[in-house]
Short mmCIF file of C-alpha atoms and ligand atoms in Angstrom, two decimals:
data_model
loop_
_atom_site.label_atom_id
_atom_site.label_comp_id
_atom_site.label_asym_id
_atom_site.label_seq_id
_atom_site.Cartn_x
_atom_site.Cartn_y
_atom_site.Cartn_z
CA MET A 1 13.62 -4.35 -36.27
CA ALA A 2 10.06 -3.90 -36.13
CA ALA A 3 9.55 -6.76 -33.93
CA THR A 4 12.67 -5.77 -31.33
CA ARG A 5 10.74 -2.56 -31.09
CA ASN A 6 7.64 -4.07 -29.84
CA VAL A 7 8.92 -6.12 -26.88
CA MET A 8 10.08 -5.10 -23.27
CA ARG A 9 11.41 -6.20 -20.49
CA ALA A 10 9.20 -7.35 -17.39
CA VAL A 11 8.81 -10.00 -14.75
CA ARG A 12 6.93 -12.80 -15.37
CA VAL A 13 5.97 -15.67 -13.14
CA PHE A 14 5.47 -19.14 -14.71
CA GLU A 15 4.55 -21.49 -11.35
CA PHE A 16 4.09 -20.13 -7.85
CA GLY A 17 6.43 -20.33 -5.24
CA GLY A 18 9.27 -18.35 -3.82
CA PRO A 19 10.99 -15.10 -4.96
CA GLU A 20 12.81 -17.25 -7.24
CA VAL A 21 10.18 -17.73 -9.40
CA LEU A 22 10.26 -14.21 -10.43
CA LYS A 23 12.25 -14.33 -13.95
CA LEU A 24 13.00 -11.22 -15.54
CA GLN A 25 12.62 -11.95 -19.31
CA SER A 26 13.65 -9.63 -22.15
CA ASP A 27 11.03 -10.40 -24.88
CA VAL A 28 7.74 -9.72 -23.42
CA LEU A 29 5.26 -8.32 -25.83
CA ILE A 30 4.38 -5.19 -25.13
CA PRO A 31 0.88 -5.13 -24.55
CA SER A 32 -2.12 -3.38 -26.85
CA PRO A 33 -4.47 -0.48 -24.98
CA LYS A 34 -7.38 -1.83 -26.14
CA GLU A 35 -10.61 0.47 -26.30
CA ASN A 36 -11.01 1.73 -21.99
CA GLN A 37 -7.64 1.56 -21.94
CA VAL A 38 -3.85 2.99 -21.58
CA LEU A 39 -1.14 1.83 -21.83
CA ILE A 40 1.21 3.09 -19.65
CA LYS A 41 5.72 3.37 -20.10
CA VAL A 42 6.44 2.03 -16.02
CA HIS A 43 8.92 4.63 -14.58
CA ALA A 44 8.55 3.29 -11.59
CA CYS A 45 6.41 0.11 -10.01
CA GLY A 46 5.37 0.22 -6.09
CA VAL A 47 6.52 -3.08 -4.55
CA ASN A 48 2.84 -4.69 -1.51
CA PRO A 49 3.67 -7.52 0.83
CA VAL A 50 0.51 -9.22 -1.06
CA GLU A 51 2.48 -9.26 -4.11
CA THR A 52 4.82 -11.90 -2.06
CA TYR A 53 1.00 -13.81 -0.78
CA ILE A 54 0.40 -14.15 -4.62
CA ARG A 55 3.60 -15.38 -6.31
CA ALA A 56 4.14 -17.16 -2.99
CA GLY A 57 0.16 -18.86 -4.29
CA ARG A 58 -0.92 -18.16 -0.65
CA TYR A 59 -3.90 -16.01 -1.96
CA ALA A 60 -7.17 -16.53 -1.50
CA ARG A 61 -7.10 -14.78 -5.53
CA LYS A 62 -4.35 -16.24 -7.70
CA PRO A 63 -3.78 -14.86 -11.33
CA ALA A 64 -3.89 -17.34 -14.42
CA LEU A 65 -0.25 -18.42 -15.44
CA PRO A 66 2.26 -17.10 -16.67
CA TYR A 67 1.69 -13.21 -15.08
CA THR A 68 3.33 -10.35 -14.56
CA PRO A 69 2.71 -8.96 -10.75
CA GLY A 70 2.67 -5.36 -9.83
CA SER A 71 -0.31 -3.00 -9.28
CA ASP A 72 1.04 0.86 -7.89
CA VAL A 73 2.88 1.52 -11.60
CA ALA A 74 3.79 5.05 -12.07
CA GLY A 75 5.05 6.81 -15.75
CA VAL A 76 3.78 8.50 -18.78
CA VAL A 77 1.20 7.91 -21.21
CA GLU A 78 2.18 5.97 -24.54
CA SER A 79 -1.03 4.99 -25.99
CA VAL A 80 -4.64 5.35 -24.93
CA GLY A 81 -8.01 3.19 -26.33
CA GLU A 82 -9.96 4.55 -28.66
CA HIS A 83 -12.74 5.40 -26.44
CA VAL A 84 -10.48 6.83 -23.49
CA THR A 85 -10.71 11.02 -23.63
CA ALA A 86 -9.35 11.73 -20.20
CA PHE A 87 -5.96 10.47 -21.11
CA LYS A 88 -3.61 11.48 -24.02
CA LYS A 89 -0.01 10.43 -25.15
CA GLY A 90 2.93 12.09 -22.59
CA ASP A 91 0.18 12.44 -19.64
CA ARG A 92 2.35 11.99 -16.03
CA VAL A 93 -0.18 8.93 -14.20
CA PHE A 94 -0.26 6.79 -12.06
CA THR A 95 -2.40 3.70 -11.59
CA ASP A 96 -3.66 1.62 -8.81
CA ASP A 97 -3.94 -1.25 -10.61
CA THR A 98 -2.71 -2.55 -13.85
CA ILE A 99 -4.09 -5.25 -16.06
CA SER A 100 -1.04 -6.64 -17.33
CA GLY A 101 1.11 -6.23 -14.67
CA GLY A 102 3.44 -3.25 -13.75
CA TYR A 103 7.12 -5.02 -12.90
CA ALA A 104 7.49 -4.05 -16.78
CA ASP A 105 8.97 -1.35 -18.95
CA TYR A 106 5.45 -1.59 -19.99
CA ALA A 107 1.98 -1.75 -18.58
CA VAL A 108 -2.21 -1.33 -20.05
CA ALA A 109 -4.05 -0.24 -17.17
CA ALA A 110 -8.34 0.52 -17.27
CA ALA A 111 -9.08 4.16 -17.87
CA ASN A 112 -10.45 4.60 -14.80
CA ARG A 113 -8.28 3.61 -12.70
CA VAL A 114 -5.74 5.95 -13.93
CA PHE A 115 -4.81 8.84 -12.39
CA PRO A 116 -2.91 12.21 -13.53
CA LEU A 117 0.13 12.54 -11.01
CA SER A 118 1.68 16.03 -9.84
CA GLU A 119 4.04 17.76 -11.23
CA LYS A 120 4.20 17.77 -7.53
CA LEU A 121 5.74 14.55 -6.90
CA ASP A 122 8.57 12.37 -8.76
CA PHE A 123 7.38 8.53 -10.61
CA ARG A 124 8.50 6.91 -7.56
CA GLN A 125 6.15 8.94 -5.28
CA GLY A 126 3.80 8.61 -7.74
CA ALA A 127 4.19 4.67 -7.68
CA ALA A 128 3.56 4.98 -4.01
CA VAL A 129 0.48 6.89 -4.15
CA GLY A 130 -2.00 4.25 -5.51
CA ILE A 131 -2.79 0.91 -3.15
CA PRO A 132 -0.94 2.75 0.48
CA TYR A 133 -3.37 5.66 0.11
CA PHE A 134 -6.34 4.84 -1.38
CA THR A 135 -6.27 2.16 2.05
CA ALA A 136 -5.31 4.40 4.62
CA TYR A 137 -8.53 6.34 3.36
CA ARG A 138 -10.23 2.99 2.90
CA ALA A 139 -9.23 1.79 6.37
CA LEU A 140 -9.60 6.00 8.35
CA PHE A 141 -13.13 6.74 7.04
CA GLN A 142 -14.76 4.30 4.25
CA LYS A 143 -14.86 1.48 6.69
CA GLY A 144 -13.73 3.06 10.33
CA ARG A 145 -15.53 6.58 10.14
CA ALA A 146 -12.59 8.51 12.36
CA LYS A 147 -13.29 11.97 13.05
CA ALA A 148 -11.60 14.43 13.50
CA GLY A 149 -10.37 14.79 18.08
CA GLU A 150 -10.93 11.40 17.69
CA SER A 151 -7.09 9.82 18.39
CA VAL A 152 -4.83 6.68 15.98
CA LEU A 153 -2.40 3.82 16.65
CA VAL A 154 -0.86 2.70 13.29
CA HIS A 155 0.16 -0.47 14.71
CA GLY A 156 3.25 -0.71 11.86
CA ALA A 157 3.27 3.08 11.19
CA SER A 158 6.94 3.00 9.01
CA GLY A 159 5.87 1.31 5.28
CA GLY A 160 3.56 2.46 2.86
CA VAL A 161 0.46 2.02 4.01
CA GLY A 162 0.88 3.19 7.34
CA ILE A 163 3.39 6.81 6.52
CA ALA A 164 0.59 7.22 4.07
CA THR A 165 -2.10 6.52 7.52
CA CYS A 166 0.01 9.37 9.49
CA GLN A 167 -0.24 12.32 6.45
CA ILE A 168 -4.49 11.85 6.07
CA ALA A 169 -5.04 11.36 9.74
CA ARG A 170 -2.68 14.51 10.82
CA ALA A 171 -4.19 16.45 8.30
CA CYS A 172 -8.09 15.10 9.15
CA GLY A 173 -7.52 16.08 12.58
CA LEU A 174 -7.47 13.05 14.47
CA LYS A 175 -4.19 12.58 17.46
CA VAL A 176 -2.01 10.36 15.39
CA LEU A 177 -0.07 7.47 17.83
CA GLY A 178 2.19 5.16 15.59
CA THR A 179 5.12 2.74 15.97
CA ALA A 180 8.41 1.25 13.79
CA GLY A 181 10.62 -1.25 14.76
CA THR A 182 13.24 1.22 14.19
CA ALA A 183 14.94 4.04 15.56
CA GLU A 184 14.97 5.57 11.32
CA GLY A 185 11.24 4.86 10.99
CA MET A 186 10.43 6.12 13.92
CA ASN A 187 12.13 9.08 13.09
CA THR A 188 10.13 8.77 10.32
CA VAL A 189 7.22 8.04 11.83
CA LEU A 190 6.75 11.58 13.72
CA ARG A 191 8.53 13.64 10.48
CA ASN A 192 4.87 12.34 8.61
CA GLY A 193 2.06 13.45 11.15
CA ALA A 194 2.76 11.22 14.47
CA HIS A 195 2.31 13.19 17.19
CA GLN A 196 3.72 10.39 19.32
CA VAL A 197 5.77 7.19 18.58
CA PHE A 198 6.74 3.77 19.97
CA ASN A 199 8.61 1.13 18.63
CA HIS A 200 6.62 -2.73 18.45
CA ARG A 201 10.81 -3.98 18.87
CA ASP A 202 10.67 -2.68 22.64
CA ALA A 203 9.92 -5.76 24.89
CA ASN A 204 7.30 -3.35 27.06
CA TYR A 205 6.24 -0.63 24.50
CA VAL A 206 2.32 -1.73 24.73
CA ASP A 207 3.13 -0.03 28.31
CA LYS A 208 4.33 2.84 26.85
CA ILE A 209 1.43 3.40 25.39
CA LYS A 210 -1.28 2.41 27.44
CA GLU A 211 0.82 4.68 30.16
CA TYR A 212 0.57 7.50 27.44
CA VAL A 213 -3.39 7.21 25.77
CA GLY A 214 -4.37 6.61 30.00
CA THR A 215 -7.56 4.99 30.62
CA GLU A 216 -8.79 7.16 27.64
CA GLY A 217 -7.89 4.92 25.11
CA VAL A 218 -7.54 4.64 21.44
CA ASN A 219 -10.36 5.46 19.00
CA ILE A 220 -9.22 3.02 16.01
CA ILE A 221 -6.48 1.10 15.28
CA ILE A 222 -4.84 0.69 12.19
CA GLU A 223 -3.62 -2.49 12.35
CA MET A 224 -1.14 -4.25 10.12
CA LEU A 225 -0.31 -7.46 11.75
CA SER A 226 -2.82 -8.24 13.54
CA ASN A 227 -1.22 -11.92 13.69
CA VAL A 228 0.62 -10.43 16.12
CA ASN A 229 -1.18 -7.74 17.83
CA LEU A 230 -4.87 -8.22 17.83
CA ALA A 231 -4.81 -9.50 20.94
CA THR A 232 -3.42 -6.55 22.40
CA ASP A 233 -4.96 -3.59 20.10
CA LEU A 234 -8.29 -4.54 22.11
CA GLN A 235 -6.45 -4.19 25.51
CA LEU A 236 -5.56 0.19 23.69
CA LEU A 237 -9.04 0.42 22.75
CA ALA A 238 -11.02 3.33 24.29
CA PRO A 239 -15.24 2.49 24.53
CA ALA A 240 -16.44 2.30 20.78
CA GLY A 241 -13.56 2.32 19.48
CA ARG A 242 -12.48 0.09 16.24
CA VAL A 243 -9.20 -2.26 14.78
CA MET A 244 -9.18 -2.42 11.98
CA VAL A 245 -7.37 -5.32 10.02
CA VAL A 246 -5.66 -4.58 7.17
CA GLY A 247 -2.69 -6.75 7.47
CA CYS A 248 -2.73 -9.86 8.82
CA ARG A 249 -0.29 -13.47 7.82
CA GLY A 250 -1.80 -15.91 9.65
CA PRO A 251 -4.42 -16.97 12.97
CA VAL A 252 -4.28 -15.37 15.93
CA GLU A 253 -6.39 -16.19 19.35
CA ILE A 254 -8.65 -13.64 21.56
CA ASN A 255 -10.79 -13.71 24.21
CA PRO A 256 -14.11 -12.63 22.63
CA ARG A 257 -15.21 -10.89 26.02
CA ASP A 258 -12.35 -8.37 25.70
CA THR A 259 -14.91 -6.68 22.93
CA MET A 260 -18.07 -6.67 24.97
CA SER A 261 -16.63 -4.46 27.98
CA LYS A 262 -16.44 -1.68 25.85
CA GLU A 263 -17.99 -2.87 22.86
CA SER A 264 -15.12 -3.02 20.70
CA SER A 265 -15.27 -3.62 16.80
CA ILE A 266 -12.59 -5.66 14.45
CA ILE A 267 -13.60 -5.04 11.42
CA GLY A 268 -11.67 -6.12 8.14
CA VAL A 269 -10.29 -3.75 5.64
CA SER A 270 -10.02 -5.11 1.63
CA LEU A 271 -9.37 -1.69 -1.07
CA PHE A 272 -10.10 -4.95 -3.50
CA LEU A 273 -13.89 -4.76 -2.08
CA ALA A 274 -14.28 -0.78 -3.07
CA THR A 275 -16.97 -0.54 -5.18
CA GLU A 276 -16.39 2.35 -8.01
CA GLU A 277 -18.00 4.53 -6.27
CA GLU A 278 -15.71 4.40 -2.95
CA ARG A 279 -12.01 4.23 -5.00
CA GLN A 280 -13.32 7.68 -7.12
CA GLU A 281 -14.06 9.15 -3.27
CA CYS A 282 -10.39 6.92 -2.88
CA ALA A 283 -9.08 9.36 -5.66
CA ALA A 284 -10.46 12.45 -4.92
CA ALA A 285 -9.12 12.88 -1.16
CA VAL A 286 -5.43 11.62 -2.34
CA LEU A 287 -5.46 14.51 -5.51
CA ASP A 288 -6.56 16.94 -3.00
CA GLY A 289 -4.01 16.35 -0.30
CA VAL A 290 -1.25 16.31 -3.12
CA GLU A 291 -2.87 20.03 -4.19
CA ALA A 292 -2.64 20.98 -1.02
CA GLY A 293 0.76 19.49 -0.19
CA TRP A 294 0.13 17.34 2.91
CA LEU A 295 0.56 14.40 1.28
CA LYS A 296 3.69 13.10 0.40
CA PRO A 297 4.85 9.76 -0.18
CA ILE A 298 8.12 8.68 1.49
CA VAL A 299 10.28 5.94 -0.59
CA GLY A 300 12.22 3.61 0.86
CA SER A 301 13.90 1.86 -0.65
CA GLU A 302 14.77 1.46 -4.10
CA TYR A 303 15.45 -1.77 -6.48
CA PRO A 304 16.25 -1.90 -10.58
CA LEU A 305 13.55 -4.57 -11.69
CA GLU A 306 16.54 -7.04 -11.92
CA LYS A 307 17.24 -7.59 -8.58
CA VAL A 308 13.22 -8.17 -8.57
CA VAL A 309 13.75 -10.93 -6.52
CA GLN A 310 16.12 -9.53 -4.20
CA ALA A 311 12.79 -6.84 -3.41
CA HIS A 312 10.24 -9.37 -2.51
CA GLU A 313 12.62 -11.53 -0.33
CA ASP A 314 13.40 -7.96 1.80
CA ILE A 315 10.20 -6.50 1.93
CA ILE A 316 8.56 -9.82 3.59
CA HIS A 317 12.39 -10.02 5.66
CA CYS A 318 13.59 -7.18 6.82
CA SER A 319 12.44 -5.73 9.68
CA GLY A 320 13.17 -1.42 9.16
CA ALA A 321 10.80 -0.13 6.88
CA ARG A 322 11.43 3.69 6.39
CA GLY A 323 8.70 4.48 3.60
CA LYS A 324 7.41 2.98 0.82
CA MET A 325 9.55 -0.20 -2.02
CA VAL A 326 9.87 0.93 -4.99
CA LEU A 327 11.22 -1.21 -8.23
CA LEU A 328 12.65 0.69 -11.36
CA PRO A 329 12.62 -0.45 -14.84
P1 NAP B 401 5.39 -2.02 4.17
O1 NAP B 401 5.93 -1.28 3.49
O2 NAP B 401 6.31 -3.72 3.97
O3 NAP B 401 4.83 -2.55 6.27
C1 NAP B 401 5.69 -2.90 6.64
C2 NAP B 401 4.95 -2.18 8.27
O4 NAP B 401 4.63 -3.78 9.28
C3 NAP B 401 6.00 -1.66 8.69
O5 NAP B 401 5.85 -0.49 9.46
C4 NAP B 401 6.91 -2.28 9.90
O6 NAP B 401 7.40 -2.33 10.67
C5 NAP B 401 5.63 -2.85 10.49
N1 NAP B 401 5.78 -4.41 11.45
C6 NAP B 401 6.67 -5.23 11.46
N2 NAP B 401 6.82 -5.43 13.14
C7 NAP B 401 5.19 -5.06 13.05
C8 NAP B 401 5.21 -5.42 14.41
N3 NAP B 401 5.59 -6.04 15.68
N4 NAP B 401 4.09 -4.90 14.85
C9 NAP B 401 3.37 -4.08 13.82
N5 NAP B 401 4.36 -3.65 12.82
C10 NAP B 401 4.62 -4.20 12.71
O7 NAP B 401 3.92 -2.93 3.82
P2 NAP B 401 2.83 -2.13 3.65
O8 NAP B 401 2.60 -1.07 2.15
O9 NAP B 401 2.82 -1.30 4.41
O10 NAP B 401 1.35 -3.35 4.38
C11 NAP B 401 0.88 -2.82 5.33
C12 NAP B 401 0.44 -5.13 5.23
O11 NAP B 401 -0.84 -4.58 4.94
C13 NAP B 401 0.80 -5.50 4.73
O12 NAP B 401 0.82 -6.65 5.22
C14 NAP B 401 -0.41 -5.97 3.68
O13 NAP B 401 -0.45 -7.07 2.54
C15 NAP B 401 -1.29 -4.87 3.82
N6 NAP B 401 -2.25 -4.24 3.30
C16 NAP B 401 -3.41 -5.00 3.14
C17 NAP B 401 -4.75 -3.77 2.57
C18 NAP B 401 -6.07 -4.09 2.28
O14 NAP B 401 -7.00 -3.93 1.85
N7 NAP B 401 -6.37 -4.54 3.25
C19 NAP B 401 -4.09 -3.32 1.43
C20 NAP B 401 -2.31 -3.01 1.30
C21 NAP B 401 -1.72 -3.17 2.12
P3 NAP B 401 9.20 -2.00 10.17
O15 NAP B 401 9.81 -2.47 9.87
O16 NAP B 401 9.33 -0.55 11.21
O17 NAP B 401 9.62 -2.74 11.88
#
């Protein structure tokens, strides 16, 4: 009996490949938190596109096999390591990074990557905070140097990072333009801070954006699909404008001359490279937004852990994001 209480369900990956390599197992040992770690009973786990690239073995960072995917966990503290004083059993928390993997009933995380989850947010919303909002803040401010009064085009605004970017940018006084691929996605973008929205599946939507911004152009573009949009983005920028490369799924051809006429910048963003200090800055901004009430994560599609294969199919192939995708153990 004791042995069965020490095991949990977890998704395991034994070889890199298609979504079918995600195997839900019910006899995985519950991890024990080491001295500076927290064991979280997972109530929801966000699904991030990067988890599909890693699973496929096509990402620069590859975990040792076998592993359990998943970073954005929200849940309740089950136990803490001996040096942890910031959290105790029963606390509601979220994290942007787990050590043991979040697609599971329990996950261990380093205590400095765990944050309190406000009563204002449910667990599904908590699972939509970490990577999306930290990335949005990093792209806008730590790397993009956004200022109140500037304009931002969130190119791909209907997903996890896009909605986070719209909410943060609007709360910080920027003029916010967004794009989505469906009417429902466009409405979600408008309800979450965008002043104007365009459909990136419309043949002439770039002309519509140009018409809207006029000769001034936009100061910052937060780009979710650089391999498709980078060349176009350079046409939409204001003088000294910045394209922030957040998402990219392949190569693209651009004319570097297009950066000269306006002294434009193309800047890569990687949350993974944030220092501890930068990450704490992201967390401070995000926790403040939750308390102030303007930061409200939008949860899109929800999948039980048993449907993890479908979730990985859909996050790449389904058009029509309307918030963050989450897994529910
Ligand atoms: P997501 O929730 O799956 O959203 C994807 C977004 O891309 C949706 O808004 C989708 O819009 C949009 N999109 C689809 N076709 C597009 C097009 N032609 N032009 C512009 N946008 C288009 O994913 P996410 O979590 O928001 O992540 C977005 C990207 O950022 C992913 O590539 C992810 O890997 C990356 N990312 C990078 C970092 C980093 O540190 N650099 C961190 C987190 C995420 P519709 O579905 O409405 O068409």
